Coordinates of C-alpha atoms and ligand atoms in Angstrom, one line a residue:
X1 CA 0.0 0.0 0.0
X2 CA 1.4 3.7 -0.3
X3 CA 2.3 5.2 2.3
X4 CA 0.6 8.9 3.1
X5 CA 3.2 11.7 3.3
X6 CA 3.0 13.5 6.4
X7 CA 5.2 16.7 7.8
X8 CA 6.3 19.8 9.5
X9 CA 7.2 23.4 7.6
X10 CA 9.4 25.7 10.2
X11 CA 12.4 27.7 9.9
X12 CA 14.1 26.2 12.1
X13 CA 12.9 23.0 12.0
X14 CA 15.7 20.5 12.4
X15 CA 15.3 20.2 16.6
X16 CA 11.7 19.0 16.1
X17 CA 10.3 16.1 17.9
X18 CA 7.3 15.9 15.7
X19 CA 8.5 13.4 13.2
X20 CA 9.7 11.2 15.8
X21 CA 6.8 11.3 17.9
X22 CA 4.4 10.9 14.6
X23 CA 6.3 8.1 13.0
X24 CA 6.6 6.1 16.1
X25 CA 3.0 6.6 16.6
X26 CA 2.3 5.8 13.0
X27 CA 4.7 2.2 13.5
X28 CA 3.0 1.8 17.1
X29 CA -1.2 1.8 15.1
X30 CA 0.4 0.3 11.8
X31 CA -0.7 3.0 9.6
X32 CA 1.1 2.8 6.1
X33 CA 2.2 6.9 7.0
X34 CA 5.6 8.7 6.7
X35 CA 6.0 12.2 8.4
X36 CA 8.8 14.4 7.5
X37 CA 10.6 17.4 8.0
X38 CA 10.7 20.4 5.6
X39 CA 13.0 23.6 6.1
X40 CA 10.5 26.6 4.3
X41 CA 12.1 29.9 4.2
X42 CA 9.9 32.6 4.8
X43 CA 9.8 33.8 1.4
X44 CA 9.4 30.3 -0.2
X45 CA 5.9 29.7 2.0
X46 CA 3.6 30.0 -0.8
X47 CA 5.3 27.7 -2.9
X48 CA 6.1 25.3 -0.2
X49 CA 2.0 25.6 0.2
X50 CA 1.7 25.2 -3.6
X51 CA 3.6 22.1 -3.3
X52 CA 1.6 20.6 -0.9
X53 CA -1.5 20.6 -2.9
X54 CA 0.6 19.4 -6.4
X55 CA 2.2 16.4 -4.4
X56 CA -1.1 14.8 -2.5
X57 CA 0.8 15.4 0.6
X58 CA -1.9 14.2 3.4
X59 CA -1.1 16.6 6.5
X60 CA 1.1 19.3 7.8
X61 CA 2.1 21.0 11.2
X62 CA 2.8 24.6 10.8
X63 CA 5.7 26.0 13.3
X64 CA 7.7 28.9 13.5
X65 CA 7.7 31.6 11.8
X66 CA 4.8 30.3 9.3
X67 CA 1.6 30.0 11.8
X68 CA -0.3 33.4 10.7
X69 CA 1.3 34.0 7.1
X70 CA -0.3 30.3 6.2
X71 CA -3.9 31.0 7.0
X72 CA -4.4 33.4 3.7
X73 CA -3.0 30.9 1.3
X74 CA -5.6 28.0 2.7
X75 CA -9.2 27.0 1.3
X76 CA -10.7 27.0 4.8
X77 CA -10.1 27.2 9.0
X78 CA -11.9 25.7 11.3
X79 CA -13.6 27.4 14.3
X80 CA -10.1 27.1 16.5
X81 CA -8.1 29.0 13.5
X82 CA -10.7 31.4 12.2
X83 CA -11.0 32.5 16.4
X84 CA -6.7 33.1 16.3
X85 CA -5.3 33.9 13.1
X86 CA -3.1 31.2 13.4
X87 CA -2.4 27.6 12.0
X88 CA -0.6 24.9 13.2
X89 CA -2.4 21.4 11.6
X90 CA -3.1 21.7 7.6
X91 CA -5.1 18.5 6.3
X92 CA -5.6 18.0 2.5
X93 CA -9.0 16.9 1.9
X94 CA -10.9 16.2 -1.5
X95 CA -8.5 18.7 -3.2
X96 CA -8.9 21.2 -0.4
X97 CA -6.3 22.4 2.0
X98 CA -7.9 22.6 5.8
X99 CA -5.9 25.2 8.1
X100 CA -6.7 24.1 12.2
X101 CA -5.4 24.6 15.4
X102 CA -4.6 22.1 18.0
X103 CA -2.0 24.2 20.3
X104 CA -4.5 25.6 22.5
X105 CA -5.8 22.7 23.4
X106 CA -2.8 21.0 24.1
X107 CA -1.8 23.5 26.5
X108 CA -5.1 23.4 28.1
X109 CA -4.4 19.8 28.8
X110 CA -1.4 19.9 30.1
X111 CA -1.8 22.9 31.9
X112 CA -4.9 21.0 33.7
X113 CA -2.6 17.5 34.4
X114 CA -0.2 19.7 36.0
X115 CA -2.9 20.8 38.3
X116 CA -4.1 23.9 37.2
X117 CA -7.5 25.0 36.7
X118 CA -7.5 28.4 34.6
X119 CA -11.3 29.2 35.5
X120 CA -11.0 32.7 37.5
X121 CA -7.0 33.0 37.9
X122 CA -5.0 36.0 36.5
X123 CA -2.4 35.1 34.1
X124 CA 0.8 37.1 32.4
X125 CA 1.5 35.9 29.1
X126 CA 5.0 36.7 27.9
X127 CA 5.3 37.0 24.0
X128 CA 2.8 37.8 21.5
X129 CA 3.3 35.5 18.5
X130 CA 1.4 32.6 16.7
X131 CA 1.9 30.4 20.4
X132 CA 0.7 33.1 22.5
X133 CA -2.4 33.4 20.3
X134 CA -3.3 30.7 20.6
X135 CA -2.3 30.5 24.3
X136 CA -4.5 33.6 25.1
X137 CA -7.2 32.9 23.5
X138 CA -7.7 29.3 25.0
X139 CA -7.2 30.6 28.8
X140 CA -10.1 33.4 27.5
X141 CA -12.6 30.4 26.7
X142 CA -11.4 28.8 29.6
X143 CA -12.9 31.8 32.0
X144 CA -9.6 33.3 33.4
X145 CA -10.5 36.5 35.3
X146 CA -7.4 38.5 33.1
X147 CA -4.5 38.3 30.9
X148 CA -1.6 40.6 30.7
X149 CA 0.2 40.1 27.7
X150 CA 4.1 40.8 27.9
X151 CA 5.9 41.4 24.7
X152 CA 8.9 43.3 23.5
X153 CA 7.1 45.1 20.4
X154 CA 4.0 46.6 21.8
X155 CA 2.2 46.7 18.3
X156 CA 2.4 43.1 18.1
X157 CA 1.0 43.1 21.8
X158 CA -1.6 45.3 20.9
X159 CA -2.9 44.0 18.2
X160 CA -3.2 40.7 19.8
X161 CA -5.4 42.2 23.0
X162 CA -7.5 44.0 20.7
X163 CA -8.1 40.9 18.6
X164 CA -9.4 38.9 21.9
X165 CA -10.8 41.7 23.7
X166 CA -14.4 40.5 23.0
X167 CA -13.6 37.2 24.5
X168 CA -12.6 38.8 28.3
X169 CA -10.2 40.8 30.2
X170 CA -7.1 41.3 28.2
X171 CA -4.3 44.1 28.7
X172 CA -0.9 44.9 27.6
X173 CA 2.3 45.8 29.2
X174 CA 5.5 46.9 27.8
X175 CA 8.6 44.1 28.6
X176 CA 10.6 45.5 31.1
X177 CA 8.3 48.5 32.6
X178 CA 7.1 48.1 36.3
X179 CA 3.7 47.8 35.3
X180 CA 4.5 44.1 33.4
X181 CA 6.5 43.5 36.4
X182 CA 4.0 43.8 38.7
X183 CA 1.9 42.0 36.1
X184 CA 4.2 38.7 36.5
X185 CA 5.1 38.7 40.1
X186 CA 1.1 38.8 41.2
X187 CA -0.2 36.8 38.5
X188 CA -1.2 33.1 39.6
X189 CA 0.0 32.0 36.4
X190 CA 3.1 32.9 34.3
X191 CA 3.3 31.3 30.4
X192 CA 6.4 32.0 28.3
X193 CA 5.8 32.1 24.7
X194 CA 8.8 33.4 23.4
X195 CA 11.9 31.0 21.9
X196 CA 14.1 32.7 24.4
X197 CA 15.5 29.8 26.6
X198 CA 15.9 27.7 23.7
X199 CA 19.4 28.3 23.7
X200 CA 21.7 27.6 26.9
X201 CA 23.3 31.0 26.2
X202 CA 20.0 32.7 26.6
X203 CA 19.3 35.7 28.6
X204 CA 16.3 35.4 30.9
X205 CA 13.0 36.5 29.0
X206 CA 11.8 38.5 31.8
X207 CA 14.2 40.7 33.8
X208 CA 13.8 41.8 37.5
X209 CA 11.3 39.9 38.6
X210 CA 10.6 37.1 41.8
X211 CA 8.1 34.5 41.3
X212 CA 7.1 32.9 44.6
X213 CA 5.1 29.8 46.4
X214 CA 1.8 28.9 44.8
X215 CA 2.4 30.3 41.9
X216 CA 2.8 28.2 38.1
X217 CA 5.3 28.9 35.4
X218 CA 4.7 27.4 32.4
X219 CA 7.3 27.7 29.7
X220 CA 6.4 26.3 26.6
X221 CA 9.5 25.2 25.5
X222 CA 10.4 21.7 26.0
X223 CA 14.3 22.0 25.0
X224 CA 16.7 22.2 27.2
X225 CA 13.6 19.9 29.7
X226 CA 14.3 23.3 32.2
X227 CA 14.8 26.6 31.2
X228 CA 17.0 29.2 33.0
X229 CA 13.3 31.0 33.4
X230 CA 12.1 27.2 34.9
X231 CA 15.3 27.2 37.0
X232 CA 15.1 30.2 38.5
X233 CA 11.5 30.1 38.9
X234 CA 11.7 26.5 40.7
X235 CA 14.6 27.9 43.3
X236 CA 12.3 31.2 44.4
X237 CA 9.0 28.4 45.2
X238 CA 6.9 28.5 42.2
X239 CA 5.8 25.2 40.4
X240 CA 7.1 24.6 37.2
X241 CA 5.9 23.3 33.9
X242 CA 7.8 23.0 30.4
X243 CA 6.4 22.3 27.0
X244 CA 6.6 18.6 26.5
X245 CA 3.1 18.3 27.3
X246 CA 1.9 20.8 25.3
X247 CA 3.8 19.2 22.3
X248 CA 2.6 15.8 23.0
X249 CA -1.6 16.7 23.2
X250 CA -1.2 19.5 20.4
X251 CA 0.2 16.1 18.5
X252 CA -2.2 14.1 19.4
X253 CA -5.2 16.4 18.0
X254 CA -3.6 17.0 15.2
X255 CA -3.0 12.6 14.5
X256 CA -6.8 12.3 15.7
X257 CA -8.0 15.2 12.7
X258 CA -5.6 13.4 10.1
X259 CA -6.0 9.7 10.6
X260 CA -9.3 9.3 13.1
X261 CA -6.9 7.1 15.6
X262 CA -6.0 7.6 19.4
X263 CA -2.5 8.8 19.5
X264 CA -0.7 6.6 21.4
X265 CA 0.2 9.4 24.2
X266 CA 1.5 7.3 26.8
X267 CA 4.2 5.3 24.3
X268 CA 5.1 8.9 23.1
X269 CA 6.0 10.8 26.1
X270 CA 8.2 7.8 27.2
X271 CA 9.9 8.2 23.7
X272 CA 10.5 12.1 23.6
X273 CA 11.4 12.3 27.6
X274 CA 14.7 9.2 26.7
X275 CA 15.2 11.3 24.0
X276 CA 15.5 14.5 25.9
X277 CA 17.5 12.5 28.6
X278 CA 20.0 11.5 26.2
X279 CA 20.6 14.9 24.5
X280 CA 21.5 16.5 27.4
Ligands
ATR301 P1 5.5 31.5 17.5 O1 4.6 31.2 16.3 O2 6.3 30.3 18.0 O3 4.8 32.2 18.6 P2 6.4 34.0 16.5 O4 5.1 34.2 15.9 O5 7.6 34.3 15.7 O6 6.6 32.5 17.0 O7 6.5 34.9 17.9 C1 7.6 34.9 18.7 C2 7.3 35.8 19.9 O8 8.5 35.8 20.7 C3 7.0 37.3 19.6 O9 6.2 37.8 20.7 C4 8.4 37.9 19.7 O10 8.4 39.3 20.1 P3 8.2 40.5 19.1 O11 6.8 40.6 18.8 O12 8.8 41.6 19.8 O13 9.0 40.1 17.8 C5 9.0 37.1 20.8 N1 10.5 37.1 20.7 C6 11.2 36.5 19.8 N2 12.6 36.7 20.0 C7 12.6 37.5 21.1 C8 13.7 38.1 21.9 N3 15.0 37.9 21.6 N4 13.4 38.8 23.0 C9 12.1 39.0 23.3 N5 11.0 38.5 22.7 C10 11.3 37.8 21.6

């Protein structure tokens, strides 16, 4: 039988863990399904798109920088993109190309296994790209009682709180003034959106601020497994959270839309967290 062509586009998209985790989950159910990676420059995303539809190819994850810049060069969204702007699951259907996206719902989940309940908290979201989208606008649907968004341009922050503003208490604050300080240090949750961390030679995204006891930091990057921001957060009391969850259930919707099958989560997250161990 021949085998469907899966995939990722992202610039950079070499340190990905989604073909390994889709492969191995593709192997695990027996599906006749190969998913690969594919470095897309900026400038080459239409054709990259064009592509897709000329060579049949069944499904594609969307990551950095491509997430927004997709969604005009697709047939349709589905409720979950149209609501953020933002792609990260493409599904080629009956000629068609299908833009969704599964992110905020993956954080959701892992957010809630780690023990957090969003319903009525105040959150600081640091960043304001295609993540923190769809980030925002989940916690929104999930009845926080506010967000401030952090991010280092404010017209990128802006435009993202006046896109959600409908959906519930949404404000901006500069990165590095007092009043995004103050934001961060009496929120009850902290989510970093940005890639900074991703690198060991990072600076911290946030500067001058304490996180304490009771409080959650979620950062959703997932290599290195803790983050100078996790580090330092976990030393000063807070409880700490990285991305692998968020990458494993944002997977898993995205396997259920293409194929219809259960992602094998559990075999998954015992593959990615060796695989982490060993790279370190
Ligand atoms: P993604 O789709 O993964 O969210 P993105 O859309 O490129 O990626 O967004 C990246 C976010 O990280 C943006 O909020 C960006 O801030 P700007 O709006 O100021 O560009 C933020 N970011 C990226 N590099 C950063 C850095 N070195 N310092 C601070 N913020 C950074």
């Amino acid at each position: 039988m021949q085998k469907k062509v899966f995939g990722i586009i992202g610039c950079p998209v070499a340190h990905s863990l989604s073909p390994l985790m889709h492969n191995a989950a593709a192997a695990e159910l027996k599906i006749p399904a190969v998913y690969v990676s594919f470095e897309v420059q900026p400038a080459d995303l239409k054709k990259a798109i064009s592509g897709m539809r000329a060579l049949g190819i069944a499904g594609i994850n969307v990551t950095v920088p491509h997430k927004e810049k997709v969604v005009p060069l697709l047939d349709c969204l589905d409720e979950q993109a149209k609501l953020i702007g933002a792609v990260n699951t493409i599904t080629g259907k009956d000629g068609e190309l299908i833009g969704s996206n599964t992110d905020g719902a993956g954080f959701i989940r892992s957010l809630k296994t780690a023990g957090f309940n969003p319903a009525g908290k105040n959150v600081a979201v640091i960043g304001a790209g295609g993540s923190s989208r769809s980030i925002a606008a989940s916690l929104l649907l999930e009845g926080v009682a506010g967000i401030t968004v952090v991010n280092r341009t404010p017209a990128r922050g802006r435009k993202l709180v006046k896109l959600f503003g409908e959906l519930g208490e949404i404000s901006l604050a500069a990165a590095g003034s007092g009043d995004a300080r103050s934001a961060i240090e009496e929120s009850d949750l902290v989510v970093q959106t940005t890639p900074v961390g991703m690198k060991r030679s990072d600076p911290l995204p946030v500067k001058s601020v304490r996180f304490h006891e009771g409080q959650y930091v979620y950062d959703i990057i997932y290599a290195p497994e803790r983050t100078r921001l996790l580090q330092k957060a976990d030393k000063e009391g807070a409880k700490t959270v990285n991305g692998l969850g968020m990458l494993v259930y944002q997977g898993s919707e995205s396997f259920r839309i293409w194929t219809g099958k259960r992602f094998p989560e559990k075999k998954v997250f015992g593959l990615l967290e060796n695989f982490l161990a060993r790279g370190k």
